[in-house]
PDB file of C-alpha atoms and ligand atoms in Angstrom:
ATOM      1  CA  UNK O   1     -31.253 -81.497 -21.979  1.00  0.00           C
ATOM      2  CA  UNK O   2     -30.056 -80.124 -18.735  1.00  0.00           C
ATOM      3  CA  UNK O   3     -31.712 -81.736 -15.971  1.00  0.00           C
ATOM      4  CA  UNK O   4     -34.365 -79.320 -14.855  1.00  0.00           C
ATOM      5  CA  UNK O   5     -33.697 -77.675 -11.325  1.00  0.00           C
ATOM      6  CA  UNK O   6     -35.784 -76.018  -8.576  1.00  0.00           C
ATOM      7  CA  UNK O   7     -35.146 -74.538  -5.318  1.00  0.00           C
ATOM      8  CA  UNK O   8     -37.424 -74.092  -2.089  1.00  0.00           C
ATOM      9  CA  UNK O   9     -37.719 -71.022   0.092  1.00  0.00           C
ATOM     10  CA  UNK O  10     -39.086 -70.920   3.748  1.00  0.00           C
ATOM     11  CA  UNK O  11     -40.329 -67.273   4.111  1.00  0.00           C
ATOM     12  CA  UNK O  12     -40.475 -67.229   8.397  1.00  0.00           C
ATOM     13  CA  UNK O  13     -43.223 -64.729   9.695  1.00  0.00           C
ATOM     14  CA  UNK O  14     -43.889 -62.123   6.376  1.00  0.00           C
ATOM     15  CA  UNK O  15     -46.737 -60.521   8.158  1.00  0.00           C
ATOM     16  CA  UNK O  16     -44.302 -59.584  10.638  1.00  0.00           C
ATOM     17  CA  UNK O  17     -41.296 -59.093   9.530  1.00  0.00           C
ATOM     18  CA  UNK O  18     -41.108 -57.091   6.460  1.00  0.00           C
ATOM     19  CA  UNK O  19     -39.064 -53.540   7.213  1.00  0.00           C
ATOM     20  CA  UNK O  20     -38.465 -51.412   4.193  1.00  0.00           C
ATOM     21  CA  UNK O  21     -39.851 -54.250   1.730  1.00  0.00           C
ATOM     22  CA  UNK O  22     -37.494 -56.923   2.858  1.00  0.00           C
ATOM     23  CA  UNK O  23     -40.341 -59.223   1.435  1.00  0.00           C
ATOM     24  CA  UNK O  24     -38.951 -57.517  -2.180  1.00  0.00           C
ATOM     25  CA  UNK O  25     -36.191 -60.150  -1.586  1.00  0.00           C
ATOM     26  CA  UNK O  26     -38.295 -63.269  -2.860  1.00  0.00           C
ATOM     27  CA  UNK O  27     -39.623 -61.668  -5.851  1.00  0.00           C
ATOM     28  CA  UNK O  28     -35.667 -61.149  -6.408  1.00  0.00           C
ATOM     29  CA  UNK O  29     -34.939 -64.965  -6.266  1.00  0.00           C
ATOM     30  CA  UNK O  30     -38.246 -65.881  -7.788  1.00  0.00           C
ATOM     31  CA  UNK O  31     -37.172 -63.813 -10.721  1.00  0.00           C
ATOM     32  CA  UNK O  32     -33.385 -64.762 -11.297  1.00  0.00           C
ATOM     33  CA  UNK O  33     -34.373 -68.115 -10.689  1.00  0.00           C
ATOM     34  CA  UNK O  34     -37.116 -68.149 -13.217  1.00  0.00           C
ATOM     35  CA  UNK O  35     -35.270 -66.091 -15.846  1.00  0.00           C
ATOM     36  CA  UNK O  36     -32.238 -69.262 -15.843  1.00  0.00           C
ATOM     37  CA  UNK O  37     -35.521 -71.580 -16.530  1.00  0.00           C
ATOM     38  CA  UNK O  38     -35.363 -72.633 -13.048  1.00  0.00           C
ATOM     39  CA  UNK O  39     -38.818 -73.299 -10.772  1.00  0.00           C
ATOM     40  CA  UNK O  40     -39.077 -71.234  -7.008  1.00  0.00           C
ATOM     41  CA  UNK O  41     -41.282 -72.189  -4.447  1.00  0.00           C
ATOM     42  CA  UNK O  42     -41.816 -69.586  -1.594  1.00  0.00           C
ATOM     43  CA  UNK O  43     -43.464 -71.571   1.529  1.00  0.00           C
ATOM     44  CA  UNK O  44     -44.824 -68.992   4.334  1.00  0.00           C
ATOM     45  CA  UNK O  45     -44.264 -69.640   7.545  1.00  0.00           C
ATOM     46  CA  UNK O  46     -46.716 -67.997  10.342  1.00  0.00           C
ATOM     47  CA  UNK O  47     -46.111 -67.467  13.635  1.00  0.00           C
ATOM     48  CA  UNK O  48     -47.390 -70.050  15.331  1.00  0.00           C
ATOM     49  CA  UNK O  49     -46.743 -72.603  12.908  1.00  0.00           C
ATOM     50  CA  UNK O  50     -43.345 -74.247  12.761  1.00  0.00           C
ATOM     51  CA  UNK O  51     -41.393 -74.631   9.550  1.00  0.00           C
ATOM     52  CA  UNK O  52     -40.611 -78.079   7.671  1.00  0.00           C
ATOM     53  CA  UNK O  53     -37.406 -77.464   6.878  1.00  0.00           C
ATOM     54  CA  UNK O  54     -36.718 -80.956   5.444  1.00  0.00           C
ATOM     55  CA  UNK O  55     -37.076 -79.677   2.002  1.00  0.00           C
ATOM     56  CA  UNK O  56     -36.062 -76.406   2.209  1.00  0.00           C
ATOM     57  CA  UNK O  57     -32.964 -74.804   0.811  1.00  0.00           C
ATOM     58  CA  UNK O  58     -33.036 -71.124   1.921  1.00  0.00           C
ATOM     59  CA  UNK O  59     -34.223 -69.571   4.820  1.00  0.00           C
ATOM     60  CA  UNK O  60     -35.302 -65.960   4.809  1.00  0.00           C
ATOM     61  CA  UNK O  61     -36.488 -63.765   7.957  1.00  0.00           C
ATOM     62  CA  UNK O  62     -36.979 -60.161   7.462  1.00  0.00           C
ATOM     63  CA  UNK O  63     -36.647 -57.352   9.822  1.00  0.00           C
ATOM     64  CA  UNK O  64     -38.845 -56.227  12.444  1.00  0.00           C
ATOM     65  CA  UNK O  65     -39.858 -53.407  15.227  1.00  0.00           C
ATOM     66  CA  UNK O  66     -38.645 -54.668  18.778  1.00  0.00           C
ATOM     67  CA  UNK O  67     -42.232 -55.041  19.282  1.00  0.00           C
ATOM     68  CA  UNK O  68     -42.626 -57.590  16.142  1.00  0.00           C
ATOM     69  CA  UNK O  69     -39.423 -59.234  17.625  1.00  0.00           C
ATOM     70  CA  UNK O  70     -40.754 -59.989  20.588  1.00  0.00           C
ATOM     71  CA  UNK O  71     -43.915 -62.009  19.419  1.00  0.00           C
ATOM     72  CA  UNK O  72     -41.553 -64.038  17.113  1.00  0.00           C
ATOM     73  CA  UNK O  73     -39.394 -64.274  19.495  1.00  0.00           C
ATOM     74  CA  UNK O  74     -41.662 -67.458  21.081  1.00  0.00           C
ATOM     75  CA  UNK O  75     -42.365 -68.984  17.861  1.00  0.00           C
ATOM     76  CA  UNK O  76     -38.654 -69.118  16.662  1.00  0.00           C
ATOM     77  CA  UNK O  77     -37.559 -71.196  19.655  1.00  0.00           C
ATOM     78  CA  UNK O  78     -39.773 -74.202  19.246  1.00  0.00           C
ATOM     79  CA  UNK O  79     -37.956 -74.024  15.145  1.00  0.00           C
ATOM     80  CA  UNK O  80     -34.480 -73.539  16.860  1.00  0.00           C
ATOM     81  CA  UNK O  81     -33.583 -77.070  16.513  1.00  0.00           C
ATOM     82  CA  UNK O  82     -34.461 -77.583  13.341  1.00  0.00           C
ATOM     83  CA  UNK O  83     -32.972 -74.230  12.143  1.00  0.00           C
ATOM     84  CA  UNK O  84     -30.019 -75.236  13.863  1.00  0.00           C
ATOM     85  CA  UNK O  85     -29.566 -79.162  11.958  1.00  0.00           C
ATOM     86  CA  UNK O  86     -30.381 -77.022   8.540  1.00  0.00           C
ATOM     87  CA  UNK O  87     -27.374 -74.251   9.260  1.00  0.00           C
ATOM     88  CA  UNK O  88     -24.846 -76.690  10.419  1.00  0.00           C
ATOM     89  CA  UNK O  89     -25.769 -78.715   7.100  1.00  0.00           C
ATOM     90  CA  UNK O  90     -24.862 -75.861   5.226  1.00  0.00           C
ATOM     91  CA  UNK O  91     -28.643 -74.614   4.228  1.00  0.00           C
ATOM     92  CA  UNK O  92     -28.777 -70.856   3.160  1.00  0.00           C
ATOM     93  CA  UNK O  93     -30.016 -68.920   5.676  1.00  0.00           C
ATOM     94  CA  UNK O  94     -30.642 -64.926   4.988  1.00  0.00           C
ATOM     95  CA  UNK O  95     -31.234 -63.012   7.999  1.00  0.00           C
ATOM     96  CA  UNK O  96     -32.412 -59.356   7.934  1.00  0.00           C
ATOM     97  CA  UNK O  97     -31.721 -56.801  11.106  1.00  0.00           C
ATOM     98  CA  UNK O  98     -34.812 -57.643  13.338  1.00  0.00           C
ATOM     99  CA  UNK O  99     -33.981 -61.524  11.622  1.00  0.00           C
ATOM    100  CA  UNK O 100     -30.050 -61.091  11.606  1.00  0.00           C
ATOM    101  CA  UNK O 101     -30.103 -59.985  15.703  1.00  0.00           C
ATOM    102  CA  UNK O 102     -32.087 -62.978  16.206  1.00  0.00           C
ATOM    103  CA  UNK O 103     -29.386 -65.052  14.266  1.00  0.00           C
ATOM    104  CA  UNK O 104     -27.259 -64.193  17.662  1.00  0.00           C
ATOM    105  CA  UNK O 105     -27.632 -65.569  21.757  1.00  0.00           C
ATOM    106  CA  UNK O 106     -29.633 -62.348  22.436  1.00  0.00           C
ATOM    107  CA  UNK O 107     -31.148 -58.609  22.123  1.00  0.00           C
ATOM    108  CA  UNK O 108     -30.825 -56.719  25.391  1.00  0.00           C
ATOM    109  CA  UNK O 109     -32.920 -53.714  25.394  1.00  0.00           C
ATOM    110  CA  UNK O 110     -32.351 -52.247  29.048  1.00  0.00           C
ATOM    111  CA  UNK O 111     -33.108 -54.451  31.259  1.00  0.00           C
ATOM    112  CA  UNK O 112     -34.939 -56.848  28.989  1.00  0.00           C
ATOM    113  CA  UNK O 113     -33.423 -59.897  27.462  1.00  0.00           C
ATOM    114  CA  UNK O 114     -35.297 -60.920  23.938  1.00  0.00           C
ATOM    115  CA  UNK O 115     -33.509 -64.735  23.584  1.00  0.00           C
ATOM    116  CA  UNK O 116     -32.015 -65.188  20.530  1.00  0.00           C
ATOM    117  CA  UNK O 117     -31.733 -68.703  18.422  1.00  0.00           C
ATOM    118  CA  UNK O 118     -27.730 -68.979  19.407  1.00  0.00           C
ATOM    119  CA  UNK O 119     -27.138 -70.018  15.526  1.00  0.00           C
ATOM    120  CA  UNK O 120     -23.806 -67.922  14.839  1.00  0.00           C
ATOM    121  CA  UNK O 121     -22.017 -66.562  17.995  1.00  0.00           C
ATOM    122  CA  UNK O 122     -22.984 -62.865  18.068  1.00  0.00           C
ATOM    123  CA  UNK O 123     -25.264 -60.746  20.377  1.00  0.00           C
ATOM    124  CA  UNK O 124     -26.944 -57.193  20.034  1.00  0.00           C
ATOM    125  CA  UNK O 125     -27.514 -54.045  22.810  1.00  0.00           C
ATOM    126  CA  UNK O 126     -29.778 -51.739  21.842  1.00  0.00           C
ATOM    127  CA  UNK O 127     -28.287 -48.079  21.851  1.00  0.00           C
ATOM    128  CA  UNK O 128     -29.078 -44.507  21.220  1.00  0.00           C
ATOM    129  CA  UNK O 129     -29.408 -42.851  19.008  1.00  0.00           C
ATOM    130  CA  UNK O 130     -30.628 -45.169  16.257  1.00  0.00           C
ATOM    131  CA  UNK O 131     -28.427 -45.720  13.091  1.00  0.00           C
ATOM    132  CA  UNK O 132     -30.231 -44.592  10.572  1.00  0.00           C
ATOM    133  CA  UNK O 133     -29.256 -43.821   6.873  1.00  0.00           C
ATOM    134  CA  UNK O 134     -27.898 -45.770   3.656  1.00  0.00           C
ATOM    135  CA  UNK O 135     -25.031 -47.597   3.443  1.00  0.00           C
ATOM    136  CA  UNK O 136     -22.663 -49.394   1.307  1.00  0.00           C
ATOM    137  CA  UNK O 137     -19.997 -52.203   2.098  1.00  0.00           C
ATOM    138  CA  UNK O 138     -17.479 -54.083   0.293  1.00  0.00           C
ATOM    139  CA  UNK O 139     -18.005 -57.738   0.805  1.00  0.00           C
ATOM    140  CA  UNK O 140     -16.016 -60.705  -0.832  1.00  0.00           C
ATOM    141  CA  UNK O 141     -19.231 -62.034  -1.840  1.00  0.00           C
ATOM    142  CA  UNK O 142     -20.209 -60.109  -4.525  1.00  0.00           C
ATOM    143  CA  UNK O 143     -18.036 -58.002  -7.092  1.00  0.00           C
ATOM    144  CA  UNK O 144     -20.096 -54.808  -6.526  1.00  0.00           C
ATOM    145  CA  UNK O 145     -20.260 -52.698  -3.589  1.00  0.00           C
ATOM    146  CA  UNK O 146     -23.480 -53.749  -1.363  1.00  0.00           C
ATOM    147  CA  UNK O 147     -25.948 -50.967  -1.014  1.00  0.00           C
ATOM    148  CA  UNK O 148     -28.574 -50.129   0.919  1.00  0.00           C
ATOM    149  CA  UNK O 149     -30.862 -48.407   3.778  1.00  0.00           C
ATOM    150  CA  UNK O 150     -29.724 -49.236   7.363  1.00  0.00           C
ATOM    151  CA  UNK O 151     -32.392 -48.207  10.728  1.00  0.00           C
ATOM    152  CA  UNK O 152     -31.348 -50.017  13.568  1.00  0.00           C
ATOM    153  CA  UNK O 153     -31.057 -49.286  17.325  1.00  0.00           C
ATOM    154  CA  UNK O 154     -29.648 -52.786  18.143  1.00  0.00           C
ATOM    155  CA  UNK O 155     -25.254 -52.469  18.107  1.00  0.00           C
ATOM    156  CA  UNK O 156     -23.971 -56.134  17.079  1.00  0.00           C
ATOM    157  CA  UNK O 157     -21.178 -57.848  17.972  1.00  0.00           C
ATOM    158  CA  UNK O 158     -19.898 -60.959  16.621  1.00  0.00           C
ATOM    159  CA  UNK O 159     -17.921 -63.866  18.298  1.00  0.00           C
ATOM    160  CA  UNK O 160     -14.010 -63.803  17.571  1.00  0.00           C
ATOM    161  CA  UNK O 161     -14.511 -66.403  14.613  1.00  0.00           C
ATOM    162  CA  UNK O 162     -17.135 -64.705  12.612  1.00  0.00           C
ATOM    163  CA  UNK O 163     -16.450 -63.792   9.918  1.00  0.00           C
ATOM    164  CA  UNK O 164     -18.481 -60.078   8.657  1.00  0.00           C
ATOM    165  CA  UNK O 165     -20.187 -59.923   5.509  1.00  0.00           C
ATOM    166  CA  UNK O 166     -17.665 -56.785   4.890  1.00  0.00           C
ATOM    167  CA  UNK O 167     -16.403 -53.598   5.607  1.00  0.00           C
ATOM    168  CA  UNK O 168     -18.499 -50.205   5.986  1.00  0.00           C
ATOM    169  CA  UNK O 169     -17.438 -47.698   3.296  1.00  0.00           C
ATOM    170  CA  UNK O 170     -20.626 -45.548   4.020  1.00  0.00           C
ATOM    171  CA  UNK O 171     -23.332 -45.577   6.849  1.00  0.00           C
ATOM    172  CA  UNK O 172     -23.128 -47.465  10.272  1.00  0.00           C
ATOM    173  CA  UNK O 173     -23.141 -51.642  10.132  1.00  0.00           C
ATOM    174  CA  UNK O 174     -23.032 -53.996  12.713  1.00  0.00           C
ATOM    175  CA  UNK O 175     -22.621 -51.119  15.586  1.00  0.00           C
ATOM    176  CA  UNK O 176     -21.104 -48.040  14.141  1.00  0.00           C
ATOM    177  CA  UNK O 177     -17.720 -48.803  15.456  1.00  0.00           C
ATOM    178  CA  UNK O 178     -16.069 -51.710  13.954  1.00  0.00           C
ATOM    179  CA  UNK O 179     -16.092 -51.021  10.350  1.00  0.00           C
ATOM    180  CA  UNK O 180     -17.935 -54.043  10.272  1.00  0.00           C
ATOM    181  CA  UNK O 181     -21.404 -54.938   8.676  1.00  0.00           C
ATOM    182  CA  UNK O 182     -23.398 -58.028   9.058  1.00  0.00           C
ATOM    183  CA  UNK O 183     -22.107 -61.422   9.165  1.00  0.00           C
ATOM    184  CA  UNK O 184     -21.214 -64.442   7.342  1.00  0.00           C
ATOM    185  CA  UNK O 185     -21.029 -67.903   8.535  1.00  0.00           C
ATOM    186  CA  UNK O 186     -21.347 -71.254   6.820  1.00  0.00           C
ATOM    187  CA  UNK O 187     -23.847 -70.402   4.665  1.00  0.00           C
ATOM    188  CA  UNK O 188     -25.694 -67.832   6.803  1.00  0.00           C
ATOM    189  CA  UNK O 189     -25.982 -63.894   6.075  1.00  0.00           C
ATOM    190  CA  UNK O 190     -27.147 -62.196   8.293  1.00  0.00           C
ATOM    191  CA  UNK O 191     -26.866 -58.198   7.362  1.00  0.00           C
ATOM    192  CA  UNK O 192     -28.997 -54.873   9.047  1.00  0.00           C
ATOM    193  CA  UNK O 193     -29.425 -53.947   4.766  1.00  0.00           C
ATOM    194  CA  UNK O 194     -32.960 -53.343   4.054  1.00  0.00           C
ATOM    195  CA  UNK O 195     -33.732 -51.781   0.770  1.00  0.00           C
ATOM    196  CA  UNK O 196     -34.742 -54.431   0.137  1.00  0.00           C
ATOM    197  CA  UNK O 197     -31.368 -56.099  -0.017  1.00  0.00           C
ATOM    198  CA  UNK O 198     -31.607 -57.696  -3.726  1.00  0.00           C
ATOM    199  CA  UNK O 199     -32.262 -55.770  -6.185  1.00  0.00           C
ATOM    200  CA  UNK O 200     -29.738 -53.754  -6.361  1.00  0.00           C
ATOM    201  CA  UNK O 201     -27.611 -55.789  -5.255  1.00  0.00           C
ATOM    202  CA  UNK O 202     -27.755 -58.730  -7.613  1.00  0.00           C
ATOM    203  CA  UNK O 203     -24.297 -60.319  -6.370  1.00  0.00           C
ATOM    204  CA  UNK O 204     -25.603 -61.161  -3.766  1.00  0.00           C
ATOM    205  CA  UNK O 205     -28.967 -62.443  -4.887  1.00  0.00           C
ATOM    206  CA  UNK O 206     -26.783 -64.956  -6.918  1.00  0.00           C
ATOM    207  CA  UNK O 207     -24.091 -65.857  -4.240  1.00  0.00           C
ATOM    208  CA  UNK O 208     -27.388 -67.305  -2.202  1.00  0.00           C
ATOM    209  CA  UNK O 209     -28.606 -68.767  -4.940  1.00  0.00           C
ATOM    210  CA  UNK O 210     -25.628 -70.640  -6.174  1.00  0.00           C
ATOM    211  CA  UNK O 211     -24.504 -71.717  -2.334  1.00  0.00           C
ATOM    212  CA  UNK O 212     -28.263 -73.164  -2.201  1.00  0.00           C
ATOM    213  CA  UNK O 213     -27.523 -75.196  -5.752  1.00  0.00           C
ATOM    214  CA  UNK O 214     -23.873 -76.398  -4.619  1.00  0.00           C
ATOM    215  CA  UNK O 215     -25.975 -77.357  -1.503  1.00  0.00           C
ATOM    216  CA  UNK O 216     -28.619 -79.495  -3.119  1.00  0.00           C
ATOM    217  CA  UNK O 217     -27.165 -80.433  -6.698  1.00  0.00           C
ATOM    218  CA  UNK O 218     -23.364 -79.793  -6.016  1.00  0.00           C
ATOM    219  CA  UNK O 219     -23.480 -77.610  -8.857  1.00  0.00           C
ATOM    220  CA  UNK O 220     -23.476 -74.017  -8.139  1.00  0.00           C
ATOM    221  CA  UNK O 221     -22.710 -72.803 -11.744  1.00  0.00           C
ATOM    222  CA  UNK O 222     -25.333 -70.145 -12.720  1.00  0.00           C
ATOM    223  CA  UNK O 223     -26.072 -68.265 -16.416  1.00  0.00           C
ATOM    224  CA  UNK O 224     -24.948 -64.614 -16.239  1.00  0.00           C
ATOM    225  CA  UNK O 225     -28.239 -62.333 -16.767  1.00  0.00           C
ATOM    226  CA  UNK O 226     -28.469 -58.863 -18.324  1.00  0.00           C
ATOM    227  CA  UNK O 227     -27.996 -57.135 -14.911  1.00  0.00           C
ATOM    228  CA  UNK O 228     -27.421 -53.629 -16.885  1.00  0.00           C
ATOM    229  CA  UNK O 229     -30.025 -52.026 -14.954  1.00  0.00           C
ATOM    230  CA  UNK O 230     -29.458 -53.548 -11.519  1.00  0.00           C
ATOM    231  CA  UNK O 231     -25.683 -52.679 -12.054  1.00  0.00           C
ATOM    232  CA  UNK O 232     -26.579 -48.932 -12.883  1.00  0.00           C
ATOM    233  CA  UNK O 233     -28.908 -48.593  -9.784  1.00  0.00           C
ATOM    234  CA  UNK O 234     -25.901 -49.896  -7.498  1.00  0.00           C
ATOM    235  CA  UNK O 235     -23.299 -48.311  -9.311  1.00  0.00           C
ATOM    236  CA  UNK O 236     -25.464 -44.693  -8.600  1.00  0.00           C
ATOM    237  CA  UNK O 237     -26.421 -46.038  -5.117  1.00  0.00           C
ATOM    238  CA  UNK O 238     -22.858 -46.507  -4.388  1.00  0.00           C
ATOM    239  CA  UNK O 239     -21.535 -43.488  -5.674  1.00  0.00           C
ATOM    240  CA  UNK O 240     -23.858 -41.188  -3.536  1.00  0.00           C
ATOM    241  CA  UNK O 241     -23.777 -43.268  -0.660  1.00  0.00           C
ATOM    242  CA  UNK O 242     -19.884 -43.001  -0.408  1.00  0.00           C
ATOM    243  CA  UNK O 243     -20.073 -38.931  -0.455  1.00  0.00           C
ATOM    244  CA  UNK O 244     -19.479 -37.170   2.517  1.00  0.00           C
TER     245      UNK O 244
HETATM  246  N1  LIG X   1     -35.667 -53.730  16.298  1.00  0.00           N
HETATM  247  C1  LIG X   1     -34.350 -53.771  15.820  1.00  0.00           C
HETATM  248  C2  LIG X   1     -33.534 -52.526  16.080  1.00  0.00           C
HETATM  249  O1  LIG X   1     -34.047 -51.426  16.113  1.00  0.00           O
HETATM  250  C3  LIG X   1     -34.382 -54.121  14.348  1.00  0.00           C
HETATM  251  C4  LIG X   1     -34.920 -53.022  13.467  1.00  0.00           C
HETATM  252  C5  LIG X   1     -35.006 -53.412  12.036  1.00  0.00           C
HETATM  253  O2  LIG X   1     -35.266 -54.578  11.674  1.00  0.00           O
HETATM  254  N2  LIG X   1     -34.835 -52.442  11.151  1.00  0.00           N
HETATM  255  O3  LIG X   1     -32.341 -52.649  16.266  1.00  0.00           O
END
């Protein structure tokens, strides 16, 4: 019998951080992890309290008002240590717009600096107007089109080697000039899709799942699933998305 195989997720501040249902996304990893007869165990993290990252092998952090980003703002620099040991060791870290600008050295909204954890070598401005609307990109990590809802005023920009998660076909990305959306680095996504992110998109949902079980087994095989229905809700998403 297959040895049996578990993964651990440190959910940082869900009472904060939870735009457009980005808290959707552990249900997601919960459920594809459960239906391949593997265990998930979802540890929340509250601000204040610093996360034990020793066992962990993803990070999530959803997105957030500037308001919510300031009060984490604090918290997240007495973890950025840690966080930092876990990325360079290759743990799976899945950043959300409020979560993905913090990724970066810093927000700048005016003439207020909101410090960022300096993980992957990006920063954000806040602009005007917002971008607001869905959007879809083509990313080499999954084999369908990523889709999703985008309502950001931060504009992104990464450092000359990172890499983005992909190109915009539809909707705005990192700052609604370089074709580019999100961001990819060691085993860090960082992306401004809410939606939430997974469920529609369930090439992703199994790229960080099988990076987390090359991480921690060196095995990052994974049983196909019936994803008929996820498929048809991105396929649709897609479709409309890309019309102009
Ligand atoms: N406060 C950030 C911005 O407006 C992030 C918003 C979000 O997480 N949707 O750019």
């Amino acid at each position: 019998m297959a040895k049996e195989r578990s993964l651990r997720i440190a959910h940082l501040y869900p009472e904060l951080l939870n735009l457009y249902g980005d808290s959707g996304n552990m249900l997601v990893l919960r459920k594809r992890l459960e239906w391949r007869q593997m265990a998930c165990h979802v540890d929340e993290v509250h601000v204040g309290q610093l996360p034990s990252l020793a066992h962990a092998d993803i990070v999530f952090v959803g997105g957030g008002s500037d308001r919510e980003q300031r009060i984490v703002c604090d918290s997240l620099q007495s973890a950025r240590t840690e966080l930092a040991a876990f990325v360079e060791d290759g743990g799976v870290l899945v950043a959300v717009c409020g979560g993905y600008q913090l990724l970066g050295h810093s927000y700048t909204m005016g003439d207020e600096e909101v410090k960022g954890l300096s993980l992957v070598d990006l920063y954000t401005t806040r602009g005007s107007p917002r971008l607001v609307g869905n959007v879809v990109v083509k990313s080499r990590i999954s084999s369908q089109p990523i889709v999703g809802y985008e309502n950001h005023g931060g504009r992104t920009h990464l450092g000359a080697g990172v890499e983005p998660l992909g190109k915009v076909l539809g909707g705005y990305g990192n700052n609604g000039e370089s074709g580019e959306e999100g961001c990819l680095y060691k085993n860090v996504l960082g992306t401004y899709v809410h939606g939430p992110l997974l469920p529609k998109n369930p090439g992703v949902a199994d790229w960080i799942l099988s990076r987390a079980l090359e991480r921690k087994y060196g095995d990052a095989e994974l049983e196909p699933l019936d994803d008929t229905e996820e498929l048809a809700a991105n396929q649709y998403c897609a479709e409309l998305y890309t019309q102009h």
